[in-house]
Coordinates of C-alpha atoms in Angstrom, one line a residue:
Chain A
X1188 CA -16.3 24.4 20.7
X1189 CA -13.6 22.3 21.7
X1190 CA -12.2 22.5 25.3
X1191 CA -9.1 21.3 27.1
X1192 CA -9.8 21.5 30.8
X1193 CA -6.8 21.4 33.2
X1194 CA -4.9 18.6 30.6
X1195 CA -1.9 16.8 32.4
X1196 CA 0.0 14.8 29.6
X1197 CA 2.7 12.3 30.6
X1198 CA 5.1 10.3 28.6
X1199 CA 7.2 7.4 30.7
X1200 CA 5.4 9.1 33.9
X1201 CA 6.8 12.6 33.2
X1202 CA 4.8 15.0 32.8
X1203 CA 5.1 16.7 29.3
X1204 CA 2.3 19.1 29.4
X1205 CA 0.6 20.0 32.8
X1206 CA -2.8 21.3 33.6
X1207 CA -2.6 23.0 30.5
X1208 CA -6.4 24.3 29.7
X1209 CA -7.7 26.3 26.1
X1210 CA -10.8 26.6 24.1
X1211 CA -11.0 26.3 20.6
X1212 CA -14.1 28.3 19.8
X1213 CA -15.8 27.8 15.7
X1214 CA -14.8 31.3 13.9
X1215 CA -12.3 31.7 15.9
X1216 CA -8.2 32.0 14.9
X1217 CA -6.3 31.1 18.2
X1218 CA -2.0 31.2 17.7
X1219 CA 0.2 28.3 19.7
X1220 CA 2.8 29.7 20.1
X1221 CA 6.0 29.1 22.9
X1222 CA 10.0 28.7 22.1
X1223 CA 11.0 24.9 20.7
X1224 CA 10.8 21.8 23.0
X1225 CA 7.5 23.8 24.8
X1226 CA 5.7 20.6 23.3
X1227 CA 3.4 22.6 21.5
X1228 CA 2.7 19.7 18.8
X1229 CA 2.1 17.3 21.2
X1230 CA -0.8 19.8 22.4
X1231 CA -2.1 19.9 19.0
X1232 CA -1.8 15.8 19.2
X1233 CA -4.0 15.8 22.0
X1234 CA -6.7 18.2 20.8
X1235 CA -6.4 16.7 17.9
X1236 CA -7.5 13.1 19.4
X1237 CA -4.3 11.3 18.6
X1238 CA -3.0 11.5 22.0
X1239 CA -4.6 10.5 25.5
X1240 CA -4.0 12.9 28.0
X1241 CA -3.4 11.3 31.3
X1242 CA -5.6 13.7 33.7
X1243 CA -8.0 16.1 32.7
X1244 CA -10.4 16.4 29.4
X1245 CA -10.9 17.1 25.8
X1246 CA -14.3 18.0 25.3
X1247 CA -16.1 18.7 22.1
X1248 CA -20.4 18.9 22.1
X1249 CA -20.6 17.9 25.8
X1250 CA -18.7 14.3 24.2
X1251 CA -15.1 13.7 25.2
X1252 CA -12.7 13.6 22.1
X1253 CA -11.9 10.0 23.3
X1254 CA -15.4 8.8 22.1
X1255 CA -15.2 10.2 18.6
X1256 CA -14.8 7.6 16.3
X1257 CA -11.6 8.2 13.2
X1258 CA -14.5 8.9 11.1
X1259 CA -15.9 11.5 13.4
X1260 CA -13.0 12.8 14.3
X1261 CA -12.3 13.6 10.2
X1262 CA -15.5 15.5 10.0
X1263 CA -14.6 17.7 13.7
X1264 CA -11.3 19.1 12.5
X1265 CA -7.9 18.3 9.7
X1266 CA -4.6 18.9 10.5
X1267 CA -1.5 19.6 8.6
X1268 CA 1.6 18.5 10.0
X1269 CA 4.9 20.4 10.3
X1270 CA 6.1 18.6 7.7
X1271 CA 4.5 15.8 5.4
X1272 CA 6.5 13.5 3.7
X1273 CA 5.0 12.6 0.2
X1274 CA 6.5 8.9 -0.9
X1275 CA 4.9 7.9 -3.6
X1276 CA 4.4 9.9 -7.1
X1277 CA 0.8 11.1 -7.0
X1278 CA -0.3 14.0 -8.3
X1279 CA -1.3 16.8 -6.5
X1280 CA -4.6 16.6 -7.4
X1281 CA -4.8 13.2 -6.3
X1282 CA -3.6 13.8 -3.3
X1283 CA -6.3 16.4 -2.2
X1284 CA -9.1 14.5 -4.0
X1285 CA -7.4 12.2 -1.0
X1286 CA -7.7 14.6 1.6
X1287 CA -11.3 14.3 1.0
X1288 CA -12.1 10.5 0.9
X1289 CA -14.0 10.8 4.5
X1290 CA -16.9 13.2 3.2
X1291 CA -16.7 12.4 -0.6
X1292 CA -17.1 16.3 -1.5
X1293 CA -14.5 17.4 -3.4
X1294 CA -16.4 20.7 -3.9
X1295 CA -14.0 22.3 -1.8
X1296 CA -10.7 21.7 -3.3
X1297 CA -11.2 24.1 -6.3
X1298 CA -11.2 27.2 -3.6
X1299 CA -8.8 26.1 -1.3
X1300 CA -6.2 25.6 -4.2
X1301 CA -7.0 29.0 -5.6
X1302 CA -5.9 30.4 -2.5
X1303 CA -2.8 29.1 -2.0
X1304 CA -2.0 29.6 -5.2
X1305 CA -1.2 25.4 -6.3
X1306 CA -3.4 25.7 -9.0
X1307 CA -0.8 25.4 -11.9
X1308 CA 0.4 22.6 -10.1
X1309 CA -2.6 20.7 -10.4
X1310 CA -0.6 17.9 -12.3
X1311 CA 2.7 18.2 -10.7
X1312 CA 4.2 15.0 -8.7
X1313 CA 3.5 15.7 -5.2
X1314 CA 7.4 14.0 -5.2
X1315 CA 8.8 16.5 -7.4
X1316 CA 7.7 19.8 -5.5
X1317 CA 9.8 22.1 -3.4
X1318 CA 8.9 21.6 0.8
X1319 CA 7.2 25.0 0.0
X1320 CA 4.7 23.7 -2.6
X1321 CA 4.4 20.5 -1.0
X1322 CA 3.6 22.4 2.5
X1323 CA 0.9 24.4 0.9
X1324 CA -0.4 21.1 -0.8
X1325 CA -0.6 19.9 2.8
X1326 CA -2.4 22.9 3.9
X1327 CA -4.6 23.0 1.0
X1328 CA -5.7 19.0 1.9
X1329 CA -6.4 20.0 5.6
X1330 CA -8.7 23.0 4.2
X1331 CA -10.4 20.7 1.7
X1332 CA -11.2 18.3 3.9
X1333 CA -13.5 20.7 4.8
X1334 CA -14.0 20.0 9.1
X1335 CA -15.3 22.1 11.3
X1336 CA -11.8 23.0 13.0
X1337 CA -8.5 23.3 11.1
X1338 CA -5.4 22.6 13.0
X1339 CA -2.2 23.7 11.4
X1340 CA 1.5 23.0 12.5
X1341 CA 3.8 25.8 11.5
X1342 CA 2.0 26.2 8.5
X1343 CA 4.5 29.5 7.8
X1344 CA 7.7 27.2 7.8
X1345 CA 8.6 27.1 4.5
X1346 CA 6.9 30.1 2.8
X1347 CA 8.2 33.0 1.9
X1348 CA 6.5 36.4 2.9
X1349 CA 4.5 36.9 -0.1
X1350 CA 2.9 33.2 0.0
X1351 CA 2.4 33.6 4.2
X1352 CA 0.1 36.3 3.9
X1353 CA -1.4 35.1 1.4
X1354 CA -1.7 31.7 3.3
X1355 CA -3.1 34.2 6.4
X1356 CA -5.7 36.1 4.3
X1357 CA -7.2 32.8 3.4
X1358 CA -7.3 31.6 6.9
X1359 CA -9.4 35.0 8.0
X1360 CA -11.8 33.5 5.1
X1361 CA -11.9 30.3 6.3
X1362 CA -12.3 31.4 9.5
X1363 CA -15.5 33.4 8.4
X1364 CA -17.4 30.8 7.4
X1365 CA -17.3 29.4 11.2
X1366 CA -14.1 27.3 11.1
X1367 CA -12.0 27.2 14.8
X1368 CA -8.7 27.4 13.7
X1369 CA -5.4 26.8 15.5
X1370 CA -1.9 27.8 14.1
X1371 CA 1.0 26.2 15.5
X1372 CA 4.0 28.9 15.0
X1373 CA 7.1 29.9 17.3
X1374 CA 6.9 33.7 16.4
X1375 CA 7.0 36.6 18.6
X1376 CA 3.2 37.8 19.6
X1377 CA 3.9 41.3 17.9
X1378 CA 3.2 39.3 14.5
X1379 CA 0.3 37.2 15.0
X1380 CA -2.0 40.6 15.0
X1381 CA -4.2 38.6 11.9
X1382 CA -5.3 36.1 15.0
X1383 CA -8.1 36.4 17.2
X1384 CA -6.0 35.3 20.7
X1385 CA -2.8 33.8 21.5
X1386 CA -1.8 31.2 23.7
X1387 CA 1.5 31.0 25.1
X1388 CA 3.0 27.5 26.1
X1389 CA 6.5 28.0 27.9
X1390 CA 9.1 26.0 28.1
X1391 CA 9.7 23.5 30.6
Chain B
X179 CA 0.0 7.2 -23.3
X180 CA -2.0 4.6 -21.5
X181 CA -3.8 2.7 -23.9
X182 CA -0.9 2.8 -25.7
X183 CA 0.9 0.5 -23.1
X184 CA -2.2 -1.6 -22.8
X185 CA -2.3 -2.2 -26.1
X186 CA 1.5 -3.2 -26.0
X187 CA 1.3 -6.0 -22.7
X188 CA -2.2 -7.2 -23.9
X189 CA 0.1 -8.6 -27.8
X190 CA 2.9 -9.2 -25.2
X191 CA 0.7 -11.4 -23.8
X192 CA -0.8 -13.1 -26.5
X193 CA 1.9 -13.6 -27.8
X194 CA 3.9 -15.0 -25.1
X195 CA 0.6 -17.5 -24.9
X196 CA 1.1 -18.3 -28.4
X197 CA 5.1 -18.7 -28.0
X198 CA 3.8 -21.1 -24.7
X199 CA 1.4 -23.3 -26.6
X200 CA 3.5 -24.3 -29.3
X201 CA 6.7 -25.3 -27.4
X202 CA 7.6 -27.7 -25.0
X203 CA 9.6 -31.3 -24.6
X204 CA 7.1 -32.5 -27.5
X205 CA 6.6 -30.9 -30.7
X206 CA 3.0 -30.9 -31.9
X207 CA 2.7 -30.9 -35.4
X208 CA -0.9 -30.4 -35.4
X209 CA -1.5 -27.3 -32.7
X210 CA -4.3 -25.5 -34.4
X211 CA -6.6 -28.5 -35.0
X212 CA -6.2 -29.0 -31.9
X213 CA -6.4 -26.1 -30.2
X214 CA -9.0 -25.0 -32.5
X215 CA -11.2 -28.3 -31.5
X216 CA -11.2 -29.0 -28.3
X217 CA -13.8 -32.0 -28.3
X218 CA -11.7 -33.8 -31.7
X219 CA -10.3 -36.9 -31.0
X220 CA -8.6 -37.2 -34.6
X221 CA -4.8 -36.5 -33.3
X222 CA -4.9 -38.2 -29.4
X223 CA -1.4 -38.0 -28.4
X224 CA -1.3 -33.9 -29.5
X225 CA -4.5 -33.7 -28.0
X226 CA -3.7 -34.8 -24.6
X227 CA -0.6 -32.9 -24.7
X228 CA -1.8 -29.6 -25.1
X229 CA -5.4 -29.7 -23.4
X230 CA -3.9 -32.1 -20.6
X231 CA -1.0 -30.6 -20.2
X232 CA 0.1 -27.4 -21.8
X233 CA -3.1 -26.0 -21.4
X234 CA -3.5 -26.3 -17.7
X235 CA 0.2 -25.5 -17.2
X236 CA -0.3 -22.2 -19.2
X237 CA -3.0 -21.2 -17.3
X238 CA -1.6 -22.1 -14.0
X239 CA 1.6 -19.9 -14.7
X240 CA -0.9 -16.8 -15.6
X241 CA -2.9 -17.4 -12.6
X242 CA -0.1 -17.7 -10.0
X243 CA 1.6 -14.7 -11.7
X244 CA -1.6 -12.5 -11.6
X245 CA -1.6 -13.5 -7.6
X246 CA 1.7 -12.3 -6.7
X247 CA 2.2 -9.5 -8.9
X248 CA -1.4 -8.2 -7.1
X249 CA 0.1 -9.6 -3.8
X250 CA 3.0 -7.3 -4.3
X251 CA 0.6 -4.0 -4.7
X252 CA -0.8 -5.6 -1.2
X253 CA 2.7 -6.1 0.3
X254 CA 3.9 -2.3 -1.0
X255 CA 1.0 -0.6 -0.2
X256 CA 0.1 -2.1 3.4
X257 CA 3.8 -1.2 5.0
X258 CA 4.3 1.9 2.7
X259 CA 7.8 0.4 1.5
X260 CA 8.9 -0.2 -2.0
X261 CA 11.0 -2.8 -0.6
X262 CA 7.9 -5.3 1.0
X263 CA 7.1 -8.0 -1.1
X264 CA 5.9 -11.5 0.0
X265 CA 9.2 -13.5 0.2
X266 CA 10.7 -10.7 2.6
X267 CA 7.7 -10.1 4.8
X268 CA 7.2 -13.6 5.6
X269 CA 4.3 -14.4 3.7
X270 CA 5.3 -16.8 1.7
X271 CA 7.4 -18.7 4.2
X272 CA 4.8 -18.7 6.3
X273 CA 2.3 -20.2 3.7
X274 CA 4.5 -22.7 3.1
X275 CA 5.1 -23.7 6.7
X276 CA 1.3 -23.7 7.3
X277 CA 0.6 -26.0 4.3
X278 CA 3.5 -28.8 5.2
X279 CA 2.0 -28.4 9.0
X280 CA -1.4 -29.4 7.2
X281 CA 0.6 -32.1 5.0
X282 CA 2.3 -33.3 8.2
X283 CA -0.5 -33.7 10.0
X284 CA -2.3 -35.2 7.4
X285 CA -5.1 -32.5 8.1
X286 CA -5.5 -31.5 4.3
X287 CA -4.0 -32.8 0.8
X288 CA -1.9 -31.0 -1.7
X289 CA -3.7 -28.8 -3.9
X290 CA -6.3 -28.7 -1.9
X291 CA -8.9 -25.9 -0.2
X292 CA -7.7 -26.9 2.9
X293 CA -4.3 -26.7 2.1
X294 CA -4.5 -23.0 1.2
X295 CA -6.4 -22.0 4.4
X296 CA -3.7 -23.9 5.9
X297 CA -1.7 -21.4 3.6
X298 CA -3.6 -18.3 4.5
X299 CA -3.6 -18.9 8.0
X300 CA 0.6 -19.6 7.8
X301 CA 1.3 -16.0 5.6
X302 CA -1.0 -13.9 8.0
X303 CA 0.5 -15.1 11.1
X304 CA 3.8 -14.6 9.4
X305 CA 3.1 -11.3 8.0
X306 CA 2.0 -10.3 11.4
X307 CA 4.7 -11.2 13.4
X308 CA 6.9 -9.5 11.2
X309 CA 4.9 -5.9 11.4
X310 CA 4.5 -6.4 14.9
X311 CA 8.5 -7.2 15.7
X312 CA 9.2 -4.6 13.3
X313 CA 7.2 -2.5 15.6
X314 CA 4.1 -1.9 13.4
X315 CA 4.5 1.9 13.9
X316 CA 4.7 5.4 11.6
X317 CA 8.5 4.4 10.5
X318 CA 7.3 1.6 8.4
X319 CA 9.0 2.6 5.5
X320 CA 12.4 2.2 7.4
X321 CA 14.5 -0.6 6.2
X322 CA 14.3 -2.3 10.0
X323 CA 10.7 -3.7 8.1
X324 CA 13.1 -5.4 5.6
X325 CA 16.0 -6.5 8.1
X326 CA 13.3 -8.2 10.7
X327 CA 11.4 -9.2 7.1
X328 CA 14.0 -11.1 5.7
X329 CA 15.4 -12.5 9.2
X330 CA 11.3 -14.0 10.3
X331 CA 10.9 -15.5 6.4
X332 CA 14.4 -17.2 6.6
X333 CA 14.0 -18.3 9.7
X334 CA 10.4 -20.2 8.9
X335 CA 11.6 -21.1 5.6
X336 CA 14.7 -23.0 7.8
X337 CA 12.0 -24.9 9.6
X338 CA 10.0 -25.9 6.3
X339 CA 13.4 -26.9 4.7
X340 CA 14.2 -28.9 7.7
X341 CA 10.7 -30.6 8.7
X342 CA 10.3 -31.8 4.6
X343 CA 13.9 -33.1 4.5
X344 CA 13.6 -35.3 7.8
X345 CA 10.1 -36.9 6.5
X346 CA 10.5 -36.9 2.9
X347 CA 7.6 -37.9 2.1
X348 CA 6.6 -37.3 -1.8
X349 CA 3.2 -35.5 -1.0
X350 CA 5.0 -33.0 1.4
X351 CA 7.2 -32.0 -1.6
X352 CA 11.0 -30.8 -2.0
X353 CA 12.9 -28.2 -0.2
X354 CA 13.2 -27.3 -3.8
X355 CA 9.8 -26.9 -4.3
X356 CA 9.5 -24.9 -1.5
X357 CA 12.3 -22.3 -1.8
X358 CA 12.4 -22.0 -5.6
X359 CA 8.7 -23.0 -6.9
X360 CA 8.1 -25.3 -9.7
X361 CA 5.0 -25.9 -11.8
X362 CA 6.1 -29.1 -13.0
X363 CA 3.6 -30.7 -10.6
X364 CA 0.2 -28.5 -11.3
X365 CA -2.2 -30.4 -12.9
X366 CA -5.8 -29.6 -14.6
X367 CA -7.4 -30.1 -11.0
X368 CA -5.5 -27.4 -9.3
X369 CA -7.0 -24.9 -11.6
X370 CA -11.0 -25.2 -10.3
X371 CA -9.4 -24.8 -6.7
X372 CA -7.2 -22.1 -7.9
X373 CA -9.2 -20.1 -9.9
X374 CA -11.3 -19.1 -7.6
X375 CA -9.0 -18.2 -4.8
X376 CA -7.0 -16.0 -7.4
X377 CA -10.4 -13.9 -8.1
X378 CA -11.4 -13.4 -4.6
X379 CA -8.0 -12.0 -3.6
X380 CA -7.2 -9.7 -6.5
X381 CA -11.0 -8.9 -6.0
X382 CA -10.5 -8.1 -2.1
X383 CA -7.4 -5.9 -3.4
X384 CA -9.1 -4.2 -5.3
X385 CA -11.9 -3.3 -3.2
X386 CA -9.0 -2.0 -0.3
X387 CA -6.6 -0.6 -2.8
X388 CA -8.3 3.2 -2.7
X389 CA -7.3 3.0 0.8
X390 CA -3.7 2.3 0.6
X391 CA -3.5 5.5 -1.7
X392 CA -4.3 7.4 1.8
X393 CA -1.8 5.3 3.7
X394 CA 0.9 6.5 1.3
X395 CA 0.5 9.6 3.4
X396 CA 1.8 7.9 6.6
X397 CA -0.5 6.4 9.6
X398 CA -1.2 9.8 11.2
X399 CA -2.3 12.0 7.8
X400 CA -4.6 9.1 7.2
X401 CA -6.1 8.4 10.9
X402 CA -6.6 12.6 10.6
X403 CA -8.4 12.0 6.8
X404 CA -10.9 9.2 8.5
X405 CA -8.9 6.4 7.2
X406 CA -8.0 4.0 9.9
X407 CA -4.5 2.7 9.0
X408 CA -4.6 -0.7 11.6
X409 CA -7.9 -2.2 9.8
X410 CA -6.6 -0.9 6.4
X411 CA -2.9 -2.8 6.7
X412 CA -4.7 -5.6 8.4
X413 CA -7.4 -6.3 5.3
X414 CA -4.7 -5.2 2.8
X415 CA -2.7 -8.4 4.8
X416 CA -5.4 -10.7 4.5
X417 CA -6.1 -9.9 0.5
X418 CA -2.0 -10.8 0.3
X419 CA -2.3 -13.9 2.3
X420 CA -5.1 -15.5 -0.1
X421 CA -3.1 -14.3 -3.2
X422 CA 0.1 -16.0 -1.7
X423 CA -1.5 -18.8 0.1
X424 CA -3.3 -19.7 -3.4
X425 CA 0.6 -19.7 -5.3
X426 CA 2.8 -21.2 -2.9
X427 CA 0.4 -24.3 -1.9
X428 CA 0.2 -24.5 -5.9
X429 CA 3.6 -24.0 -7.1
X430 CA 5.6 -23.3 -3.8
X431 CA 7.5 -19.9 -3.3
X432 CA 8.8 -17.6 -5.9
X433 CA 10.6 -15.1 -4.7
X434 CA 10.9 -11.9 -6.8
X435 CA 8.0 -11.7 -8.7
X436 CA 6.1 -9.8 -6.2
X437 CA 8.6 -7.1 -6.5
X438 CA 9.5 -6.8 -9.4
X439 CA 5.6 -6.5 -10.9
X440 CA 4.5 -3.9 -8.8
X441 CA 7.3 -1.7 -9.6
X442 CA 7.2 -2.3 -13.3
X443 CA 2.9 -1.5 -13.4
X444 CA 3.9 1.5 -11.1
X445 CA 6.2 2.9 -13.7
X446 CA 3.9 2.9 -17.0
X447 CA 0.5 3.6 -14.7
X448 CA 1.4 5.3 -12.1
X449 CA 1.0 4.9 -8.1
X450 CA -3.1 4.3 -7.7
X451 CA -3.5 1.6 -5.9
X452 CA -6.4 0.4 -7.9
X453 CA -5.5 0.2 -10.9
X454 CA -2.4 -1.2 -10.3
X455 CA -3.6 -4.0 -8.8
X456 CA -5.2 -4.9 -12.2
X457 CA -1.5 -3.9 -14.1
X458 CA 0.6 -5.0 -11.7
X459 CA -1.3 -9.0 -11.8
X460 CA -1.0 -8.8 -15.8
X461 CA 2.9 -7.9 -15.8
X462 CA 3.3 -10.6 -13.3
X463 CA 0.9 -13.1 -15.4
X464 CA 3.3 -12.3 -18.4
X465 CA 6.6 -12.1 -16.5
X466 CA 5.8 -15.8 -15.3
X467 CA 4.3 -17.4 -18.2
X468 CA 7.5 -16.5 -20.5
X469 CA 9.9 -17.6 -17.1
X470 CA 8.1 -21.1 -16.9
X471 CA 7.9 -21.6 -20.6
X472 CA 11.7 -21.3 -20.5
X473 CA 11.8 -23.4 -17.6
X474 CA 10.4 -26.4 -18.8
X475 CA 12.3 -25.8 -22.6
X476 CA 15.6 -24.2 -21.7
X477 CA 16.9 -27.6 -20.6
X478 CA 14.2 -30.0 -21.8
X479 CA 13.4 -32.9 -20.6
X480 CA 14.3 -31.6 -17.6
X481 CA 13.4 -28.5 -15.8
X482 CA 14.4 -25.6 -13.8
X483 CA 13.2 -24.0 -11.0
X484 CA 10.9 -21.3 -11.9
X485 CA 12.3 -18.9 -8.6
X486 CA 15.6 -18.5 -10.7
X487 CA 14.2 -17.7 -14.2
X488 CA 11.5 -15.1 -12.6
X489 CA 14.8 -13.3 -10.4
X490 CA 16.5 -14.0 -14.4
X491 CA 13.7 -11.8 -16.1
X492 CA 12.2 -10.1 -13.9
X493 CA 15.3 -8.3 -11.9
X494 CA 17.2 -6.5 -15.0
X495 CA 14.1 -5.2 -16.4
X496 CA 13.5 -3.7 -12.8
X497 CA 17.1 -2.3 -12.6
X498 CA 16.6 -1.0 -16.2
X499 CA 13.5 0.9 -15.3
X500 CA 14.2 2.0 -11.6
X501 CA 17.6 3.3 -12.6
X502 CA 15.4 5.8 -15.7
X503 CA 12.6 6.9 -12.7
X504 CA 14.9 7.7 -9.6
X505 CA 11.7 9.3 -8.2
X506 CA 9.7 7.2 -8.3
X507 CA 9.1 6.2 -4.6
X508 CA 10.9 8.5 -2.3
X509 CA 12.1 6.9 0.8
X510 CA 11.7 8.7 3.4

């Protein structure tokens, strides 16, 4: 379970995010959502453990998230980003073989990339995908990586209807097997019906 | 496809050491006894030539070229920039500056150990200050890495320029030397000091390289993977500065070859780091060998500096191939 207790985030001394509290619990889908500039990936920063909150604490297994080393904190959850830039002309495959360099088990990758349908693309230059492709590589690394929490920034962005539920199926999987999961997404509440609770960050 | 290529720069390059032996301001009528008998004494003079002289030159030109075309892999990989090579980050500048401070000093000798932990110390520190003015941050790949790059290396290789022209003093060499390289000065004694340093830095590349694959994903993807992208930069920096500090305080700085390697392996064997390392020092073995061999023949007796015949060869073949692989490395 990881748990944000009455978090305060300031950047230049203003605060960003104040005493902002949620709880990521393992088989659990929780939704982010809140209109642009409501700072909810700097949130997902902070849980994350890239990002020191100024008051209040992260807590995961009666440790704060401050004390996990990078290595720990690759086993506790992944994240994909909004977007991720791919630079160099790797193929997909190497990228999620990649993904899982931490843990060394690539046993997951076959499943994940199943599911969001990459598999043809196996051998494809990350470079020469379409943002769609390359989002659902970046989605597919996160998954691989296999942590216990997934943390996923507007994972819907760039897919089309058929691919996001397909994307969302997967996730209800994922989330079977005991993963917490947290999705990132600026869409109405009516729609996120697939997730377990939503959490609404306004703006400021 | 790949052994195919290997097969093709392995006769390159046996060739090019064949094409290397046999020429040169002398002509040796008697190369393969020679060559083919080492302890012989029947023809002296061709003797001494080519196991005094050619020999050690050849293999110093392969050694230095293996070191910056691996540096390169280092320089490309660490700040996630096709651009970074060791003549704009600083490196060699700063190698160079830390072995005339040693020769000033009269701490260490030319060709010496000490002179290339003098040269170590010099292209970290150098390297260092250039990632940390150029902020050291996620936007490495920007081109303000190059601008502050190329501003820190001219600005130390102004201060080596000026502190060997006011002592000239033989053993602290020419601004020449310094700025364009020159292997007219190596001798069979470099190579026990040089030989070593060369295989402990490709070696240290190689053992980081699988790391720099993750840090093509940018600092944050590979802090979230469990890869920690300060230590990684740090050691890939280190692994650069032996392979630089081991070929400038040999054969002084030569620009271009550290680019131009990299980029060339990259295109026939793809991105991983790895085994680039290994490609990318054979291309730059070859490149350099067949630009010293013209140097010292193209306008025999005397020679040219081996900076302009590496930017010579090496810079249309990069044009040639970048301009066929547009994607190759897609700034960001």
């Amino acid at each position: 379970m990881i748990s944000a207790s009455h978090i305060t985030i300031q950047r230049n001394g203003v605060d960003i995010i104040t005493d902002f509290s949620i709880v990521i619990a393992p088989g659990h889908i929780t939704a982010l959502i809140g209109p642009n500039g409501s700072r909810k990936s700097t949130l997902l920063a902070a849980l994350a453990g890239d990002l020191a909150v100024t008051h209040g604490e992260i807590q995961c297994d009666a440790r704060t998230i401050d004390t996990y080393s990078i290595e720990e904190l690759a086993r506790l959850r992944s994240l994909s980003p909004q977007s991720q830039r791919f630079t160099m002309s790797f193929t997909v495959g190497d990228v999620l073989r990649m993904a899982c360099t931490n843990s060394g088990d690539f046993s997951s990758i076959k499943k994940a990339v199943l599911a969001l349908d990459i598999e043809r693309l196996q051998h494809r230059k990350v470079t020469s995908l379409s943002g769609g492709e390359q989002q659902r590589v970046s989605i597919a690394m996160a998954i691989a990586q296999s942590a216990s929490y997934l943390f996923l920034d507007e994972p819907f962005a760039a897919q089309d209807l058929e691919s996001a539920s397909r994307i969302k199926s997967y996730l209800r999987v994922v989330a079977e097997n005991g993963i917490g999961i947290i999705v990132v997404a600026h869409v109405e509440a009516e729609t996120l019906g697939w997730c377990d609770s939503v959490v609404r960050l306004s703006s400021r | 496809m790949r052994r195919l290529l290997i097969l093709i720069y392995v006769s390159i390059l046996f060739v090019t050491v064949f094409i290397a032996l046999s020429v040169g301001a002398s002509h040796l009528d008697h190369l393969w006894q020679v060559l083919l008998n080492p302890q012989s004494t029947t023809f002296a003079s061709d003797h001494n030539i080519l196991w005094q002289i050619r020999i050690p030159r050849i293999a110093t030109a392969l050694l230095v070229g293996a070191a910056l075309g691996a540096a390169g892999v280092m320089a490309q990989g660490a700040c996630n920039n096709p651009l970074a090579e060791p003549a704009i980050l600083g490196t060699s500048a700063g190698a160079a500056l830390g072995v005339v401070i040693g020769l000033l000093f009269n701490f260490v000798a030319i060709g010496s150990l000490g002179a290339i932990i003098f040269g170590i110390v010099g292209g970290l520190a150098a390297s260092m200050a250039t990632l940390r003015l150029a902020k050291n941050r996620e936007d490495q790949a920007s081109v303000v890495l190059i601008i502050v790059g190329i501003a820190t290396s001219a600005t130390i290789a102004a201060v080596v320029g000026i502190t060997t022209s006011m002592i000239s003093r033989a053993d602290a060499r020419s601004v020449s030397f310094w700025t364009w390289g020159s292997l007219a000065l190596t001798t069979g004694k470099d190579l026990w000091i040089l030989t070593p340093v060369v295989i402990i830095g490709i070696y240290s590349a190689w053992l980081i390289a699988p790391k720099l694959d993750v840090l093509s994903l940018g600092d944050t993807r590979a802090r979230h993977i469990g890869i920690n992208p300060i230590t990684t930069r740090r050691t890939a920096l280190v692994a650069l500065s032996i392979l630089v500090a081991g070929a400038v305080s040999t054969v002084g700085s030569i620009a271009f070859l550290g680019l131009a390697a990299p980029h060339i392996a990259r295109l026939g064997f793809g991105p991983k780091h790895r085994p680039l390392v290994l490609h990318s020092a054979v291309v730059g073995a070859i490149i350099l060998l067949i630009a010293d061999t013209c140097a010292r023949t193209v306008a025999a007796p005397n020679e040219l500096p081996i900076g302009l015949l590496t930017a010579l060869i090496g810079a249309p073949i990069l044009i040639t191939l970048v301009r066929r692989n547009m994607d190759l490395w897609r700034s960001q």
